[in-house]
Amino acid sequence: MIHIEKIDAKNVWDVIDLKLKREQKHFVASNKTSIIQAYTAIGTACSAFPFAVYNDKKVVGFLMVCYNEGAFYEIYGEVPPSALVNNYSICRIMIDKKYQGRGYGRATMQAALDFIKTWPCGVAEYCEISYEPENKAAKNLYASFGFVENGEMDCDEVVAVLKL
Ligand SMILES: CC(C)(COP(=O)(O)OP(=O)(O)OC[C@H]1O[C@@H](n2cnc3c(N)ncnc32)[C@H](O)[C@@H]1OP(=O)(O)O)[C@@H](O)C(=O)NCCC(=O)NCCS
């Protein structure tokens, strides 16, 4: 049974130890980087919600949901994809290489959307997600939840949105 729990002092090291296949590493920031980004987002216009993904009592993956205001991107002098502004995003999702292909990614996506629908930052119209064009596993997974590419790019990643 897959469930998500907030990152805390107990599970953070298990999350940092999770591994991807060599050819997947460039698809997603390291979990250490993501947790640092979540910490440094505190007090900014981006709210980040990092989670450990559990199969029963075992940590098998990492998930980060964000709620973004445009101002967050202004820090970098960049224009955000319009789908990001005042909307939720599933900004990180990964399953450890040992546990891929067992339905855990799909269950994690469902857990992310269930969390978003508790509206932790208020009601929003869209959930945004982005991926490298060659990341077929991610593209197929997101499309199966109804995410549709909207023609925007986030740096070199394709943007897709789901109407909530
Ligand atoms: C993407 C990822 C999270 C999927 O997790 P997973 O647990 O392996 O996925 P699941 O077993 O739940 O499979 C769900 C769906 O994903 C798609 N999928 C998964 N692996 C796939 C592959 N190798 N090729 C094509 N589609 C694939 C399929 O649509 C699959 O549905 P199906 O089983 O009905 O065909 C995982 O591959 C991963 O961690 N990848 C590296 C990190 C990454 O790319 N994260 C996303 C960044 S945008």
PDB file of C-alpha atoms and ligand atoms in Angstrom:
ATOM      1  CA  MET A   1       0.000   0.000   0.000  1.00  0.00           C
ATOM      2  CA  ILE A   2       1.482   3.286  -1.139  1.00  0.00           C
ATOM      3  CA  HIS A   3       1.072   6.372   1.032  1.00  0.00           C
ATOM      4  CA  ILE A   4       2.907   9.676   1.450  1.00  0.00           C
ATOM      5  CA  GLU A   5       4.273  11.260   4.620  1.00  0.00           C
ATOM      6  CA  LYS A   6       5.817  14.681   5.154  1.00  0.00           C
ATOM      7  CA  ILE A   7       9.599  14.753   5.115  1.00  0.00           C
ATOM      8  CA  ASP A   8      10.825  14.730   8.705  1.00  0.00           C
ATOM      9  CA  ALA A   9      13.976  14.039  10.709  1.00  0.00           C
ATOM     10  CA  LYS A  10      13.241  10.299  10.614  1.00  0.00           C
ATOM     11  CA  ASN A  11      12.667   9.702   6.898  1.00  0.00           C
ATOM     12  CA  VAL A  12      14.857  12.393   5.311  1.00  0.00           C
ATOM     13  CA  TRP A  13      17.977  10.199   5.089  1.00  0.00           C
ATOM     14  CA  ASP A  14      16.062   7.322   3.500  1.00  0.00           C
ATOM     15  CA  VAL A  15      14.759   9.787   0.886  1.00  0.00           C
ATOM     16  CA  ILE A  16      18.247  11.107   0.194  1.00  0.00           C
ATOM     17  CA  ASP A  17      19.533   7.530  -0.245  1.00  0.00           C
ATOM     18  CA  LEU A  18      16.995   6.714  -3.004  1.00  0.00           C
ATOM     19  CA  LYS A  19      18.590   5.945  -6.380  1.00  0.00           C
ATOM     20  CA  LEU A  20      17.666   6.305 -10.051  1.00  0.00           C
ATOM     21  CA  LYS A  21      18.983   4.407 -13.055  1.00  0.00           C
ATOM     22  CA  ARG A  22      22.003   6.135 -14.590  1.00  0.00           C
ATOM     23  CA  GLU A  23      20.029   7.130 -17.706  1.00  0.00           C
ATOM     24  CA  GLN A  24      17.245   8.685 -15.579  1.00  0.00           C
ATOM     25  CA  LYS A  25      19.416  10.963 -13.452  1.00  0.00           C
ATOM     26  CA  HIS A  26      19.103  13.985 -15.744  1.00  0.00           C
ATOM     27  CA  PHE A  27      15.285  13.797 -15.706  1.00  0.00           C
ATOM     28  CA  VAL A  28      14.927  15.128 -12.164  1.00  0.00           C
ATOM     29  CA  ALA A  29      16.947  17.101  -9.599  1.00  0.00           C
ATOM     30  CA  SER A  30      18.497  15.022  -6.824  1.00  0.00           C
ATOM     31  CA  ASN A  31      16.317  14.578  -3.761  1.00  0.00           C
ATOM     32  CA  LYS A  32      18.916  16.457  -1.712  1.00  0.00           C
ATOM     33  CA  THR A  33      18.634  19.449  -4.066  1.00  0.00           C
ATOM     34  CA  SER A  34      14.837  19.329  -3.952  1.00  0.00           C
ATOM     35  CA  ILE A  35      14.745  19.302  -0.152  1.00  0.00           C
ATOM     36  CA  ILE A  36      17.148  22.268  -0.058  1.00  0.00           C
ATOM     37  CA  GLN A  37      14.885  24.054  -2.557  1.00  0.00           C
ATOM     38  CA  ALA A  38      11.848  23.330  -0.380  1.00  0.00           C
ATOM     39  CA  TYR A  39      13.642  24.767   2.656  1.00  0.00           C
ATOM     40  CA  THR A  40      14.767  27.894   0.832  1.00  0.00           C
ATOM     41  CA  ALA A  41      11.253  28.413  -0.576  1.00  0.00           C
ATOM     42  CA  ILE A  42       9.945  29.070   2.942  1.00  0.00           C
ATOM     43  CA  GLY A  43       8.732  32.662   3.118  1.00  0.00           C
ATOM     44  CA  THR A  44       8.785  33.134  -0.676  1.00  0.00           C
ATOM     45  CA  ALA A  45       5.930  33.118  -3.172  1.00  0.00           C
ATOM     46  CA  CYS A  46       6.448  29.381  -3.749  1.00  0.00           C
ATOM     47  CA  SER A  47       5.021  26.935  -1.224  1.00  0.00           C
ATOM     48  CA  ALA A  48       6.703  23.539  -1.416  1.00  0.00           C
ATOM     49  CA  PHE A  49       5.374  20.316   0.113  1.00  0.00           C
ATOM     50  CA  PRO A  50       8.024  17.564   0.033  1.00  0.00           C
ATOM     51  CA  PHE A  51       6.918  14.003   0.874  1.00  0.00           C
ATOM     52  CA  ALA A  52       8.458  10.587   1.333  1.00  0.00           C
ATOM     53  CA  VAL A  53       6.603   7.875  -0.606  1.00  0.00           C
ATOM     54  CA  TYR A  54       6.102   4.690   1.424  1.00  0.00           C
ATOM     55  CA  ASN A  55       5.161   1.172   0.489  1.00  0.00           C
ATOM     56  CA  ASP A  56       3.898   0.102   3.901  1.00  0.00           C
ATOM     57  CA  LYS A  57       6.876   1.043   6.135  1.00  0.00           C
ATOM     58  CA  LYS A  58       9.556   1.211   3.420  1.00  0.00           C
ATOM     59  CA  VAL A  59      10.514   4.519   1.756  1.00  0.00           C
ATOM     60  CA  VAL A  60      10.399   3.890  -2.011  1.00  0.00           C
ATOM     61  CA  GLY A  61      10.178   7.349  -3.554  1.00  0.00           C
ATOM     62  CA  PHE A  62      10.005  11.109  -3.286  1.00  0.00           C
ATOM     63  CA  LEU A  63       7.276  13.581  -4.225  1.00  0.00           C
ATOM     64  CA  MET A  64       7.164  17.374  -4.110  1.00  0.00           C
ATOM     65  CA  VAL A  65       4.032  19.400  -4.714  1.00  0.00           C
ATOM     66  CA  CYS A  66       4.291  23.183  -5.100  1.00  0.00           C
ATOM     67  CA  TYR A  67       1.962  26.123  -5.285  1.00  0.00           C
ATOM     68  CA  ASN A  68       3.484  28.911  -7.308  1.00  0.00           C
ATOM     69  CA  GLU A  69       2.989  32.612  -7.560  1.00  0.00           C
ATOM     70  CA  GLY A  70       4.645  34.412 -10.475  1.00  0.00           C
ATOM     71  CA  ALA A  71       6.776  36.453  -8.107  1.00  0.00           C
ATOM     72  CA  PHE A  72       8.833  33.354  -7.301  1.00  0.00           C
ATOM     73  CA  TYR A  73      10.275  33.282 -10.807  1.00  0.00           C
ATOM     74  CA  GLU A  74      11.006  36.999 -10.754  1.00  0.00           C
ATOM     75  CA  ILE A  75      13.826  36.212  -8.336  1.00  0.00           C
ATOM     76  CA  TYR A  76      15.617  34.693 -11.307  1.00  0.00           C
ATOM     77  CA  GLY A  77      14.457  37.340 -13.789  1.00  0.00           C
ATOM     78  CA  GLU A  78      12.523  34.655 -15.664  1.00  0.00           C
ATOM     79  CA  VAL A  79       8.977  34.589 -16.964  1.00  0.00           C
ATOM     80  CA  PRO A  80       7.151  31.505 -15.638  1.00  0.00           C
ATOM     81  CA  PRO A  81       4.987  29.327 -17.872  1.00  0.00           C
ATOM     82  CA  SER A  82       1.513  30.837 -17.457  1.00  0.00           C
ATOM     83  CA  ALA A  83       0.192  27.464 -16.275  1.00  0.00           C
ATOM     84  CA  LEU A  84       2.379  27.747 -13.177  1.00  0.00           C
ATOM     85  CA  VAL A  85       1.070  31.046 -11.891  1.00  0.00           C
ATOM     86  CA  ASN A  86      -1.398  30.686  -9.013  1.00  0.00           C
ATOM     87  CA  ASN A  87      -1.667  26.986  -9.716  1.00  0.00           C
ATOM     88  CA  TYR A  88      -0.379  23.774  -8.178  1.00  0.00           C
ATOM     89  CA  SER A  89       2.416  21.761  -9.704  1.00  0.00           C
ATOM     90  CA  ILE A  90       3.819  18.303  -9.165  1.00  0.00           C
ATOM     91  CA  CYS A  91       7.359  19.549  -9.320  1.00  0.00           C
ATOM     92  CA  ARG A  92       9.196  16.309  -8.367  1.00  0.00           C
ATOM     93  CA  ILE A  93       8.259  12.668  -8.515  1.00  0.00           C
ATOM     94  CA  MET A  94      10.648   9.728  -8.463  1.00  0.00           C
ATOM     95  CA  ILE A  95      10.536   6.070  -7.517  1.00  0.00           C
ATOM     96  CA  ASP A  96      13.744   4.277  -6.518  1.00  0.00           C
ATOM     97  CA  LYS A  97      15.151   2.152  -9.353  1.00  0.00           C
ATOM     98  CA  LYS A  98      14.583  -1.066  -7.328  1.00  0.00           C
ATOM     99  CA  TYR A  99      10.854  -0.383  -7.080  1.00  0.00           C
ATOM    100  CA  GLN A 100       9.943   0.980 -10.526  1.00  0.00           C
ATOM    101  CA  GLY A 101       7.416  -0.766 -12.767  1.00  0.00           C
ATOM    102  CA  ARG A 102       5.203  -1.960  -9.895  1.00  0.00           C
ATOM    103  CA  GLY A 103       2.498   0.723 -10.030  1.00  0.00           C
ATOM    104  CA  TYR A 104       4.071   2.875  -7.306  1.00  0.00           C
ATOM    105  CA  GLY A 105       4.516   5.896  -9.605  1.00  0.00           C
ATOM    106  CA  ARG A 106       0.844   5.752 -10.526  1.00  0.00           C
ATOM    107  CA  ALA A 107      -0.195   5.461  -6.855  1.00  0.00           C
ATOM    108  CA  THR A 108       2.101   8.394  -5.999  1.00  0.00           C
ATOM    109  CA  MET A 109       0.504  10.561  -8.711  1.00  0.00           C
ATOM    110  CA  GLN A 110      -2.924   9.738  -7.264  1.00  0.00           C
ATOM    111  CA  ALA A 111      -1.698  10.620  -3.751  1.00  0.00           C
ATOM    112  CA  ALA A 112      -0.328  13.931  -5.096  1.00  0.00           C
ATOM    113  CA  LEU A 113      -3.630  14.843  -6.730  1.00  0.00           C
ATOM    114  CA  ASP A 114      -5.581  13.817  -3.612  1.00  0.00           C
ATOM    115  CA  PHE A 115      -3.302  16.097  -1.548  1.00  0.00           C
ATOM    116  CA  ILE A 116      -3.714  18.992  -3.995  1.00  0.00           C
ATOM    117  CA  LYS A 117      -7.493  18.618  -3.756  1.00  0.00           C
ATOM    118  CA  THR A 118      -7.272  19.391  -0.038  1.00  0.00           C
ATOM    119  CA  TRP A 119      -6.338  22.886  -1.389  1.00  0.00           C
ATOM    120  CA  PRO A 120      -3.489  23.615   1.062  1.00  0.00           C
ATOM    121  CA  CYS A 121      -2.914  27.031  -0.614  1.00  0.00           C
ATOM    122  CA  GLY A 122      -6.490  27.633  -1.696  1.00  0.00           C
ATOM    123  CA  VAL A 123      -8.529  26.512  -4.678  1.00  0.00           C
ATOM    124  CA  ALA A 124      -6.802  26.625  -8.084  1.00  0.00           C
ATOM    125  CA  GLU A 125      -7.810  25.819 -11.626  1.00  0.00           C
ATOM    126  CA  TYR A 126      -4.869  23.743 -12.849  1.00  0.00           C
ATOM    127  CA  CYS A 127      -2.129  21.366 -11.844  1.00  0.00           C
ATOM    128  CA  GLU A 128       1.025  21.821 -13.912  1.00  0.00           C
ATOM    129  CA  ILE A 129       3.766  19.311 -14.583  1.00  0.00           C
ATOM    130  CA  SER A 130       6.814  19.397 -16.851  1.00  0.00           C
ATOM    131  CA  TYR A 131       9.192  16.797 -18.264  1.00  0.00           C
ATOM    132  CA  GLU A 132      12.049  16.300 -20.653  1.00  0.00           C
ATOM    133  CA  PRO A 133      10.638  15.490 -24.117  1.00  0.00           C
ATOM    134  CA  GLU A 134      12.456  12.121 -24.167  1.00  0.00           C
ATOM    135  CA  ASN A 135      11.091  11.021 -20.758  1.00  0.00           C
ATOM    136  CA  LYS A 136       8.535   8.588 -22.149  1.00  0.00           C
ATOM    137  CA  ALA A 137       7.712   6.949 -18.796  1.00  0.00           C
ATOM    138  CA  ALA A 138       6.797  10.335 -17.268  1.00  0.00           C
ATOM    139  CA  LYS A 139       4.908  11.494 -20.366  1.00  0.00           C
ATOM    140  CA  ASN A 140       2.816   8.273 -20.487  1.00  0.00           C
ATOM    141  CA  LEU A 141       2.151   8.324 -16.758  1.00  0.00           C
ATOM    142  CA  TYR A 142       0.986  11.952 -16.749  1.00  0.00           C
ATOM    143  CA  ALA A 143      -1.100  11.559 -19.913  1.00  0.00           C
ATOM    144  CA  SER A 144      -2.894   8.605 -18.301  1.00  0.00           C
ATOM    145  CA  PHE A 145      -4.082  11.010 -15.578  1.00  0.00           C
ATOM    146  CA  GLY A 146      -5.384  13.447 -18.198  1.00  0.00           C
ATOM    147  CA  PHE A 147      -2.458  15.895 -18.331  1.00  0.00           C
ATOM    148  CA  VAL A 148      -2.390  17.630 -21.720  1.00  0.00           C
ATOM    149  CA  GLU A 149       0.590  19.452 -23.237  1.00  0.00           C
ATOM    150  CA  ASN A 150      -0.301  23.146 -23.568  1.00  0.00           C
ATOM    151  CA  GLY A 151       2.457  24.263 -25.927  1.00  0.00           C
ATOM    152  CA  GLU A 152       4.517  26.034 -23.249  1.00  0.00           C
ATOM    153  CA  MET A 153       8.050  25.110 -22.225  1.00  0.00           C
ATOM    154  CA  ASP A 154       9.679  25.445 -18.793  1.00  0.00           C
ATOM    155  CA  CYS A 155      13.332  25.823 -19.785  1.00  0.00           C
ATOM    156  CA  ASP A 156      13.919  22.610 -21.796  1.00  0.00           C
ATOM    157  CA  GLU A 157      10.889  20.796 -20.375  1.00  0.00           C
ATOM    158  CA  VAL A 158       7.491  20.296 -21.989  1.00  0.00           C
ATOM    159  CA  VAL A 159       4.616  21.719 -19.905  1.00  0.00           C
ATOM    160  CA  ALA A 160       1.382  19.763 -19.435  1.00  0.00           C
ATOM    161  CA  VAL A 161      -1.681  20.721 -17.413  1.00  0.00           C
ATOM    162  CA  LEU A 162      -4.612  19.008 -15.770  1.00  0.00           C
ATOM    163  CA  LYS A 163      -7.812  20.919 -15.041  1.00  0.00           C
ATOM    164  CA  LEU A 164      -8.568  20.291 -11.379  1.00  0.00           C
TER     165      LEU A 164
HETATM  166  C1  LIG B   1       8.317   8.137 -13.940  1.00  0.00           C
HETATM  167  C2  LIG B   1       8.354   7.195 -12.722  1.00  0.00           C
HETATM  168  C3  LIG B   1       8.061   7.999 -11.456  1.00  0.00           C
HETATM  169  C4  LIG B   1       7.267   6.126 -12.913  1.00  0.00           C
HETATM  170  O1  LIG B   1       7.249   5.313 -11.749  1.00  0.00           O
HETATM  171  P1  LIG B   1       6.930   3.742 -11.794  1.00  0.00           P
HETATM  172  O2  LIG B   1       6.634   3.306 -10.413  1.00  0.00           O
HETATM  173  O3  LIG B   1       8.003   3.034 -12.512  1.00  0.00           O
HETATM  174  O4  LIG B   1       5.596   3.741 -12.715  1.00  0.00           O
HETATM  175  P2  LIG B   1       4.377   2.719 -12.637  1.00  0.00           P
HETATM  176  O5  LIG B   1       4.865   1.323 -12.493  1.00  0.00           O
HETATM  177  O6  LIG B   1       3.382   3.201 -11.661  1.00  0.00           O
HETATM  178  O7  LIG B   1       3.780   2.889 -14.119  1.00  0.00           O
HETATM  179  C5  LIG B   1       2.775   3.851 -14.373  1.00  0.00           C
HETATM  180  C6  LIG B   1       2.750   4.245 -15.824  1.00  0.00           C
HETATM  181  O8  LIG B   1       3.954   4.949 -16.165  1.00  0.00           O
HETATM  182  C7  LIG B   1       4.280   4.679 -17.532  1.00  0.00           C
HETATM  183  N1  LIG B   1       5.587   4.015 -17.543  1.00  0.00           N
HETATM  184  C8  LIG B   1       6.313   3.563 -16.483  1.00  0.00           C
HETATM  185  N2  LIG B   1       7.486   3.064 -16.899  1.00  0.00           N
HETATM  186  C9  LIG B   1       7.502   3.194 -18.248  1.00  0.00           C
HETATM  187  C10 LIG B   1       8.469   2.902 -19.240  1.00  0.00           C
HETATM  188  N3  LIG B   1       9.651   2.331 -18.947  1.00  0.00           N
HETATM  189  N4  LIG B   1       8.170   3.215 -20.527  1.00  0.00           N
HETATM  190  C11 LIG B   1       7.009   3.782 -20.871  1.00  0.00           C
HETATM  191  N5  LIG B   1       6.038   4.099 -19.950  1.00  0.00           N
HETATM  192  C12 LIG B   1       6.296   3.805 -18.667  1.00  0.00           C
HETATM  193  C13 LIG B   1       3.201   3.764 -18.068  1.00  0.00           C
HETATM  194  O9  LIG B   1       2.173   4.605 -18.611  1.00  0.00           O
HETATM  195  C14 LIG B   1       2.694   3.098 -16.802  1.00  0.00           C
HETATM  196  O10 LIG B   1       1.386   2.668 -16.918  1.00  0.00           O
HETATM  197  P3  LIG B   1       1.068   1.141 -17.354  1.00  0.00           P
HETATM  198  O11 LIG B   1       1.805   0.286 -16.373  1.00  0.00           O
HETATM  199  O12 LIG B   1      -0.413   1.075 -17.235  1.00  0.00           O
HETATM  200  O13 LIG B   1       1.590   0.998 -18.745  1.00  0.00           O
HETATM  201  C15 LIG B   1       9.728   6.460 -12.615  1.00  0.00           C
HETATM  202  O14 LIG B   1      10.015   5.866 -13.875  1.00  0.00           O
HETATM  203  C16 LIG B   1      10.884   7.350 -12.224  1.00  0.00           C
HETATM  204  O15 LIG B   1      11.143   7.577 -11.037  1.00  0.00           O
HETATM  205  N6  LIG B   1      11.609   7.852 -13.238  1.00  0.00           N
HETATM  206  C17 LIG B   1      12.826   8.651 -12.998  1.00  0.00           C
HETATM  207  C18 LIG B   1      12.517  10.018 -12.440  1.00  0.00           C
HETATM  208  C19 LIG B   1      11.617  10.793 -13.359  1.00  0.00           C
HETATM  209  O16 LIG B   1      11.760  10.763 -14.589  1.00  0.00           O
HETATM  210  N7  LIG B   1      10.678  11.524 -12.755  1.00  0.00           N
HETATM  211  C20 LIG B   1       9.767  12.365 -13.512  1.00  0.00           C
HETATM  212  C21 LIG B   1      10.413  13.650 -13.844  1.00  0.00           C
HETATM  213  S1  LIG B   1       9.360  14.675 -14.862  1.00  0.00           S
END
